[in-house]
XYZ file of C-alpha atoms in Angstrom:
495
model
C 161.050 152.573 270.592
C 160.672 148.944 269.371
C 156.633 149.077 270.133
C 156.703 151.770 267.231
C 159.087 150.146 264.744
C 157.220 146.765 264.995
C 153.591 149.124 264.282
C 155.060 150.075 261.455
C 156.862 146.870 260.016
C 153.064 145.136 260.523
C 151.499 148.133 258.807
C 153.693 148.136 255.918
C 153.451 144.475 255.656
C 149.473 144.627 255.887
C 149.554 147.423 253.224
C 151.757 145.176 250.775
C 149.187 141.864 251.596
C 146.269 144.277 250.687
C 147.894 146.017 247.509
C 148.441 142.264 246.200
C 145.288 140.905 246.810
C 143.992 143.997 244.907
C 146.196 144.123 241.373
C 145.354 140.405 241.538
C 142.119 141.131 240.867
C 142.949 143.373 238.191
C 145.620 141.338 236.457
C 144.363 137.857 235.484
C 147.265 136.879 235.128
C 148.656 137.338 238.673
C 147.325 134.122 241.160
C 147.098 135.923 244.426
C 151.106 136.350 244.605
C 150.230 138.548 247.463
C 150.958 135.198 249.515
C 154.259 135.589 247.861
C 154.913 138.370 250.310
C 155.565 136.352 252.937
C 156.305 133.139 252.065
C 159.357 132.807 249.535
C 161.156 129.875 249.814
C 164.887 129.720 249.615
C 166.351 128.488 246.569
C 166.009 124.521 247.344
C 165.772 122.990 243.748
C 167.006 119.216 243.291
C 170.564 119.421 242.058
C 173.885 119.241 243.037
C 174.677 122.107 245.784
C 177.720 122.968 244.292
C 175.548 123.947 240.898
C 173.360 126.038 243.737
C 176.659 127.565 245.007
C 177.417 129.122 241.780
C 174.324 130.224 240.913
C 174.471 131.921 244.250
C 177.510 133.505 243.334
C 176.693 134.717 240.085
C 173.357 136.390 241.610
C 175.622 137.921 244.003
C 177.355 139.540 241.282
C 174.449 140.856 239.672
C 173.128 142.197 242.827
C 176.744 143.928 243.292
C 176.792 145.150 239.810
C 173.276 146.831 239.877
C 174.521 148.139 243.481
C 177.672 149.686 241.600
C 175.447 151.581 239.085
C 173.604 153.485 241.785
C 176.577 154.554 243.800
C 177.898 157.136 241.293
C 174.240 158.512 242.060
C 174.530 159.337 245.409
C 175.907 162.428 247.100
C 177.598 162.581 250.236
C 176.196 163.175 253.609
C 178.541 163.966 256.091
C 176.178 164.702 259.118
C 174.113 161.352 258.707
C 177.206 158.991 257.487
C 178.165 157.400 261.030
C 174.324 157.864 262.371
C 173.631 155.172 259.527
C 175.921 153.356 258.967
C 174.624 149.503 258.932
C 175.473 147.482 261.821
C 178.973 146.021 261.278
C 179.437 147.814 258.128
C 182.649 149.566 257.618
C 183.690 152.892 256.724
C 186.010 151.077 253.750
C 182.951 148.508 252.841
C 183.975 147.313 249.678
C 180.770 147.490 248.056
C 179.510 150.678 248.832
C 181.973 153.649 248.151
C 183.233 155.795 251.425
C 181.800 158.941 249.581
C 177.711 157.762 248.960
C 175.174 158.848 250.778
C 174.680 156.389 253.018
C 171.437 157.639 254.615
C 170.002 157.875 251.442
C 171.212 154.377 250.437
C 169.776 153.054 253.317
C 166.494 154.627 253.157
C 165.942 153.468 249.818
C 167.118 149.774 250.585
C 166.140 149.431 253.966
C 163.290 152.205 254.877
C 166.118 153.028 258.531
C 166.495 156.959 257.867
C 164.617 159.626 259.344
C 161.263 160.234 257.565
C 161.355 163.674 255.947
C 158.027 165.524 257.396
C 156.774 166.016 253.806
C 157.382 162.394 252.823
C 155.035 159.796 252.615
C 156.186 155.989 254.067
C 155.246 152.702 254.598
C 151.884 154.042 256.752
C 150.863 155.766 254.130
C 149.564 152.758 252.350
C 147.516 151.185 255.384
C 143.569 151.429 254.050
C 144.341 151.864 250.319
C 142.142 150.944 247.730
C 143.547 150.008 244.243
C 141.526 151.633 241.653
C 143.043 150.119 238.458
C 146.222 149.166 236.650
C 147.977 151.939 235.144
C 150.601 149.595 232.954
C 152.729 146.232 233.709
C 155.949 145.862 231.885
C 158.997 143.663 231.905
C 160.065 145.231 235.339
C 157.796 147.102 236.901
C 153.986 147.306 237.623
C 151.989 150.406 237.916
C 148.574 150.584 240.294
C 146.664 153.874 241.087
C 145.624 153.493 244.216
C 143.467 155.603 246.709
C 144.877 156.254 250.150
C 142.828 156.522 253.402
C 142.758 160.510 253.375
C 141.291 160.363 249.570
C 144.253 161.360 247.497
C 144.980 159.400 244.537
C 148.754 158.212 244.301
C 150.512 156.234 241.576
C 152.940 153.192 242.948
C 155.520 151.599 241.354
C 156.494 147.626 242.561
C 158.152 144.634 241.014
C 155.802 143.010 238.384
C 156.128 139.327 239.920
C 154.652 137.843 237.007
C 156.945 139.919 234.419
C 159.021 138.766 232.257
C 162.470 140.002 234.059
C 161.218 138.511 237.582
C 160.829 135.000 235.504
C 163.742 134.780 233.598
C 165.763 135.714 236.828
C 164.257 132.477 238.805
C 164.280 130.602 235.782
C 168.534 131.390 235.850
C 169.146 131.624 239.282
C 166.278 129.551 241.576
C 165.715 131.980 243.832
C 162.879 134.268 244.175
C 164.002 136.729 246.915
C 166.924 137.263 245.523
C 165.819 137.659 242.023
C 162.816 140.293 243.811
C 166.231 142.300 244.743
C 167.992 142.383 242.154
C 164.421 142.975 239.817
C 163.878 146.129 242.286
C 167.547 147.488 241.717
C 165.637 149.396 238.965
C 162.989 151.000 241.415
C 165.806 152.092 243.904
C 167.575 153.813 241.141
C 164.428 155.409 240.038
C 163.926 156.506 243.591
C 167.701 158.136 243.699
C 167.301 159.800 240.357
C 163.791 161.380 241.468
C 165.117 162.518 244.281
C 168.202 164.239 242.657
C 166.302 165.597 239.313
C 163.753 167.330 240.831
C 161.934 169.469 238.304
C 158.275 170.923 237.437
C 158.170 168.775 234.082
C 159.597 165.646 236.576
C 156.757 163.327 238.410
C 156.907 164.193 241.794
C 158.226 161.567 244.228
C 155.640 161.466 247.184
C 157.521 158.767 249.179
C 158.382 155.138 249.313
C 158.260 151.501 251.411
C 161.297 149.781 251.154
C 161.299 146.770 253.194
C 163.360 146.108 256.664
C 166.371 144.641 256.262
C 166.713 143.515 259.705
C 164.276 140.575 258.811
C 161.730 141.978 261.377
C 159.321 142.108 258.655
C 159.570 138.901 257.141
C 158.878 138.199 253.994
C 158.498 142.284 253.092
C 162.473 142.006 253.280
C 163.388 143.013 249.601
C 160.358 144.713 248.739
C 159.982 148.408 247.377
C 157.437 150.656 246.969
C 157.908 153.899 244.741
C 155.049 156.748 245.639
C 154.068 159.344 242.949
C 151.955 162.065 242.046
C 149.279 160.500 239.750
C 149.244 161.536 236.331
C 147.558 160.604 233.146
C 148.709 158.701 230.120
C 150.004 160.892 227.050
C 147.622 160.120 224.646
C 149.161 161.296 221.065
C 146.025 160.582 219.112
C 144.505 162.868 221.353
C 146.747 165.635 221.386
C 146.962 165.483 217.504
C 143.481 166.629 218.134
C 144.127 169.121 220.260
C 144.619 173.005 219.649
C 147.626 173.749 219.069
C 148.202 175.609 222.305
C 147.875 172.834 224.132
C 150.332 171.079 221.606
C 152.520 173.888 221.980
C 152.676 173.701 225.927
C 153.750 169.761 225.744
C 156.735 170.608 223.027
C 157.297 173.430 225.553
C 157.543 171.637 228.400
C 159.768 168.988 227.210
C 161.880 171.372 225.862
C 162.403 172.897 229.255
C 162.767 169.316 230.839
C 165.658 168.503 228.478
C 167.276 172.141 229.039
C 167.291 171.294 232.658
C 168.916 167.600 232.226
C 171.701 168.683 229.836
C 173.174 170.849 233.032
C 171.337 168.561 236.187
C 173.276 167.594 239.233
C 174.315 164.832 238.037
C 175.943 166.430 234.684
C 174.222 165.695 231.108
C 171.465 163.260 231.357
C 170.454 161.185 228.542
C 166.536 159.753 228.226
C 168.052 156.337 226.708
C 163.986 155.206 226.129
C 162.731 158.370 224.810
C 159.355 157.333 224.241
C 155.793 159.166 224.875
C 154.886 156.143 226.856
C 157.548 157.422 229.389
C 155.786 160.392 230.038
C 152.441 161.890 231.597
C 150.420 164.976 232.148
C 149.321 166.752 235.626
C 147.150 169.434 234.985
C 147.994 170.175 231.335
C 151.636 169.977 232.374
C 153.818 167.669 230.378
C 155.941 165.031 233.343
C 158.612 162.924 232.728
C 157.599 159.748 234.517
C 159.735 156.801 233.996
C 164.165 157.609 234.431
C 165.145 154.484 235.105
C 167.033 154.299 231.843
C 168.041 157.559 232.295
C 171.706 157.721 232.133
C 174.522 160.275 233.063
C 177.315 158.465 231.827
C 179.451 160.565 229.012
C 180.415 158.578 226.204
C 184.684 158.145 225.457
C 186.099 158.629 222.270
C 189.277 158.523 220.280
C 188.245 160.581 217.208
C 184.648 161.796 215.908
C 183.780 158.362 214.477
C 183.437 156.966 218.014
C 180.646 159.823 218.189
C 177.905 158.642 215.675
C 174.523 159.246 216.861
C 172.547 156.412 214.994
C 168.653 156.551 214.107
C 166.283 154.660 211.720
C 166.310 157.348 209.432
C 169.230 159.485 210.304
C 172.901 159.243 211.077
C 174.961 162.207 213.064
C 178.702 162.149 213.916
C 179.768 164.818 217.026
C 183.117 165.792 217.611
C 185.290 163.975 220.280
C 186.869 166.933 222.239
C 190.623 167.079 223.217
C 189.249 165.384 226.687
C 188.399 162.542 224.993
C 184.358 162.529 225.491
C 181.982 163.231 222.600
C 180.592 166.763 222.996
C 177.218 166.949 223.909
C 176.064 163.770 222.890
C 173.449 163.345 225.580
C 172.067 166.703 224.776
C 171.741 166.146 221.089
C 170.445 162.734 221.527
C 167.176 164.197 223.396
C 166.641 166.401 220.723
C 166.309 164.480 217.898
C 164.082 161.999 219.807
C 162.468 165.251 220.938
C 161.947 166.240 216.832
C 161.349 162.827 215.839
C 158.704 161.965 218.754
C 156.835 164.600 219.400
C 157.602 168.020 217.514
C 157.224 166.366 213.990
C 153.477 165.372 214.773
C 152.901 168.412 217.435
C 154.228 171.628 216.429
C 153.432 172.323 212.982
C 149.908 171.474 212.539
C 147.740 174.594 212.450
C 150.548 176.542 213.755
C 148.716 180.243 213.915
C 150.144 182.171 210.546
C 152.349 184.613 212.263
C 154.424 181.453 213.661
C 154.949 179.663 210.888
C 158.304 180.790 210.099
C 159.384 180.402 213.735
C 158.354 176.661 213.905
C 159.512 176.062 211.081
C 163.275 177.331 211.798
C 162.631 174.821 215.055
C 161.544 172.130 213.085
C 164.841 172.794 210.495
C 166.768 173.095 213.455
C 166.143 170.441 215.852
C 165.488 167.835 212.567
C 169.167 168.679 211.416
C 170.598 169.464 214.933
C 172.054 172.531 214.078
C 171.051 174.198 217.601
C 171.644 173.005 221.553
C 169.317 172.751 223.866
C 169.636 176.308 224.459
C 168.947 177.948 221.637
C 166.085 175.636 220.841
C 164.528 177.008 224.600
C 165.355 180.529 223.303
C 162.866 179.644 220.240
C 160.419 178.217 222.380
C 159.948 181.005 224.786
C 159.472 183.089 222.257
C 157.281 182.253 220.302
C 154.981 181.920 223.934
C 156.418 185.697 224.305
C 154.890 186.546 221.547
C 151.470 184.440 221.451
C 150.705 185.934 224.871
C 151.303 189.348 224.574
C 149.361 189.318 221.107
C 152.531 190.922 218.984
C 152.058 188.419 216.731
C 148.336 189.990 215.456
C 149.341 193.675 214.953
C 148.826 193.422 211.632
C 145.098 193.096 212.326
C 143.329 196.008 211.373
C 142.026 198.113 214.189
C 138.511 198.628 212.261
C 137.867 194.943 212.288
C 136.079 195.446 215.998
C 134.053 198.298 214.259
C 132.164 195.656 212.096
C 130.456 194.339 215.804
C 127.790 195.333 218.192
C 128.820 194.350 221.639
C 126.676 193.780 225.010
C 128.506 193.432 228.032
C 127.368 191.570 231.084
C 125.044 189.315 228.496
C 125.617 185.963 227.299
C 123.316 184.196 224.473
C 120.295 181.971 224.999
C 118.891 179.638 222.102
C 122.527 178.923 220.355
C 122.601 178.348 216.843
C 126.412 175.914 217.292
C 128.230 174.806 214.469
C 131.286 172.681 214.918
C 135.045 174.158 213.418
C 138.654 172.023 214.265
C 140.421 171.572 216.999
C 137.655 173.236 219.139
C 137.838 173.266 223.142
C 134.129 171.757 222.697
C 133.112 168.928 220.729
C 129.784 170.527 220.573
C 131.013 173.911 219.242
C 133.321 176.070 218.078
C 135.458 177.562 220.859
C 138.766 178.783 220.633
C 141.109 180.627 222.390
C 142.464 184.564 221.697
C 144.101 187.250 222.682
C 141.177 189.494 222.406
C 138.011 191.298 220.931
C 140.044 192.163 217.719
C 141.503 188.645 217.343
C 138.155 187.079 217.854
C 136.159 189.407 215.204
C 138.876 188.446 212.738
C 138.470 184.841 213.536
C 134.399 184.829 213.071
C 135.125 186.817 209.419
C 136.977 184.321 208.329
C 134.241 181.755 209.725
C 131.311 181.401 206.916
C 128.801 180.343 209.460
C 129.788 182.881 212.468
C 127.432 186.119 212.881
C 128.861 186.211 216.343
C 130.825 185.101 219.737
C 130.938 185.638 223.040
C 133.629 186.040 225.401
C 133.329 184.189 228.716
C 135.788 185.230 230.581
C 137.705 181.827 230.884
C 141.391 181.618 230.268
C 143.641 179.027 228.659
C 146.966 178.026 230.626
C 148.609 180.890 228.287
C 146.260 183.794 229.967
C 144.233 183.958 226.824
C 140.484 184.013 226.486
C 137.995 181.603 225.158
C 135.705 182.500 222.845
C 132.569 181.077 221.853
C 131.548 181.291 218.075
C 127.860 180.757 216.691
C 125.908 181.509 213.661
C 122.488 182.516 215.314
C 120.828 182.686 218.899
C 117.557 183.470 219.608
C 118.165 186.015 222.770
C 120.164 187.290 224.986
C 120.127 186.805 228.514
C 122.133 188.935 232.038
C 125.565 186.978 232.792
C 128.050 189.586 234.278
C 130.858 187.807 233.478
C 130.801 187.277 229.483
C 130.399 189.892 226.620
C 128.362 189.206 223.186
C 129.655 190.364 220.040
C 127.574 190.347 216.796
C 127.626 191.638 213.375
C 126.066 194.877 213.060
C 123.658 193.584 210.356
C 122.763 190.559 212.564
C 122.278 192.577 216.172
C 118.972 191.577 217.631
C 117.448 194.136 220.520
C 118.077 193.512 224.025
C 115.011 192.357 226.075
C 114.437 194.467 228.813
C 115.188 192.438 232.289
């Protein structure tokens, strides 16, 4: 059906003129290179052509290489092999092993497999509307855009105005080329999504990879990545979080690096372990950026060649009898883990009957004397424990006894004061397990006579509870209960 394929070549290539037109708006620094799209010209710089020739060839061996770092990526695919097989390409290609996935590899390079029914493609992005620029780097930029149904999607696409897009024209002199070899980093991002797929992973949505029959013209080279949108960590404001919500982050990650030390692919190893590589969805803690990701195991000939090596701290693994250096991918996303996020998460107003449990993490993980593991063991349960409430039966039962409480009433005329970290800026809200937990809370509170129980959860299934020192009445709400000190209880009005 070449009426369809040409539809869809024109409709990705209108979406790509649009979505460059757009981040040049946002990016001062980028002069409409949507123009670019189309109209690359081949590398035609004064000089002698045998000069041109080798820089030809030595792009050609960049492209190969960053072709050659993929390939252990892909899995086989016996039923679509022959199906996909590029046109006079064969089975013994030298560049592309006889075992890859070629369907895959020629989705990702040239958009020619089958469309999974779930997936979102070059049509997808006919009628978006950028909304802003997430983040430009060296490689890649970052747009949240809008698509024509209303759902809000992150892409990924070559920064043409980064710094690795100009220093490859400025070496090679040629900008299509250079766009390919730029975007090697996108379709290895696209593989690795596709084969670490994992609820603390961004999701991949789709992409637009352009055709590499030339019917699209200047979209040839061009690649698209489409994710779920997520938003920024922000560290200064999770230091000023609850620690709940601090918890769930070191959580997450924790399961996230459990899952890459066995993935498909063997032990994976975050090689930029940074918070900047990472968002949240929902709460939920998502790895966002793999594209220095790395399965590779390191070789060794005895334990020196296995020094882990940090600003502040050294480590040396043992090189096993195979002649690989045992779990060094593994440990390496620990300590980052420790040194980026549960040193400045975890301990900080850690509730009293966890204090000895975070700190055996922090001993442990700081000192890497536990895998990846053991360290999820500790995690989960310490959440074992903070949602089942074991943690407070020390409390004494009387506590609740000191409270008068009015069910299917919430307060009227609040009398806030502020306490830290709070769910509300204007208040003091927190989150417990229950009645008894909250009553002990607003005793140790100077200012609290009394809270109120709403009937709102936190992600751990625990409620949120509203302390005050004073209200002035009380007024029906079916869904939220009022406790207050005995010697402060005012009458109920009659409804």
């Amino acid at each position: 059906m070449p009426g369809m394929g040409n539809s869809l070549r024109a409709a990705a290539l209108l979406a790509f003129v649009v979505l460059s037109i757009l981040v040049s708006l946002l990016i001062s620094s980028v002069q409409q290179f949507g123009a670019r799209f189309s109209h690359f010209p081949n590398a035609t710089v004064a000089g002698d052509e045998e000069e041109l020739a080798s820089l030809r060839g030595a792009l050609i061996y960049q492209l190969n290489e960053r072709r050659r770092e993929i390939i252990p990526l892909l899995q086989p695919d016996d039923d679509d092999e022959e199906e996909n097989r590029l046109p006079g390409e064969s089975r013994h290609d030298q560049t592309l092993d006889t075992s890859v996935d070629y369907s895959l590899w020629n989705e990702i390079t040239h958009g020619s497999r089958r469309a999974h029914l779930d997936e979102m493609g070059c049509e997808s992005l006919v009628d978006m509307r950028a909304l802003e620029v997430l983040g430009s780097g060296y490689t890649k930029l970052v747009v949240k855009v809008n698509l024509a149904g209303g759902q809000h999607v992150a892409l990924k696409l070559v920064n043409e105005q980064g710094i690795d897009m100009g220093k490859c024209v400025e070496d090679f002199k040629d900008p299509r080329g250079c766009r390919e070899l730029v975007s090697y980093k996108l379709k290895k991002e696209i593989v690795l999504l596709q084969r670490l797929q994992h609820p603390n992973v961004i999701k991949l949505k789709g992409h637009c990879a352009g055709d590499g029959g030339g019917g699209g013209g200047g979209q040839d080279g061009h690649v698209t990545v489409i994710l779920e949108q997520g938003n920024p960590l922000q560290m200064i404001q999770l230091l000023q979080s609850p620690w709940e919500d601090r918890f769930r982050i070191c959580l997450d990650l924790v399961r996230l690096l459990h899952f890459l030390s066995q993935s498909p692919l063997g032990s994976v190893a975050l090689l930029d372990f940074q918070p900047r590589q990472f968002v949240t969805v929902s709460g939920e803690l998502k790895l966002t950026d793999l594209d220095d990701a790395s399965a590779e195991e390191t070789t060794c000939q005895t334990d020196a060649d296995c020094t882990l090596q940090f600003p502040n701290r050294n480590f040396t693994l043992p090189c096993s009898a195979q002649g690989v250096c045992e779990g060094l991918n593994e440990k390496r996303n620990i300590y980052n883990a420790y040194r980026y996020f549960f040193t400045y998460l975890l301990p900080h107003q850690a509730p009293p009957g966890f204090t000895h449990l975070v700190d055996h993490i922090m001993n442990s993980t700081g000192e890497l004397k536990a895998d990846i593991n053991q360290t999820l063991e500790a995690f989960e349960h310490i959440l074992l424990l903070y949602k089942s409430g074991l943690h407070l039966d020390n409390l004494p039962p009387s506590i609740i006894r000191d409270y008068t409480v009015m069910r299917g009433m919430g307060t009227s005329g609040n009398a806030e004061y502020r306490c830290w970290p709070s769910y509300s800026q204007q208040g003091c809200v927190l989150s417990v397990h229950s009645a008894k937990e909250a009553a002990y809370i607003c005793n140790s509170h100077s200012q609290c006579n009394s809270f109120t129980l709403s009937g709102q959860k936190t992600w751990t299934g625990r409620l949120l509870a509203s302390f005050r020192s004073s209200f002035s009445h009380l007024v029906p709400d079916g869904t939220s209960e009022v406790y207050v000190k005995k010697t402060k209880a005012p009458e109920t009005p009659t409804v």
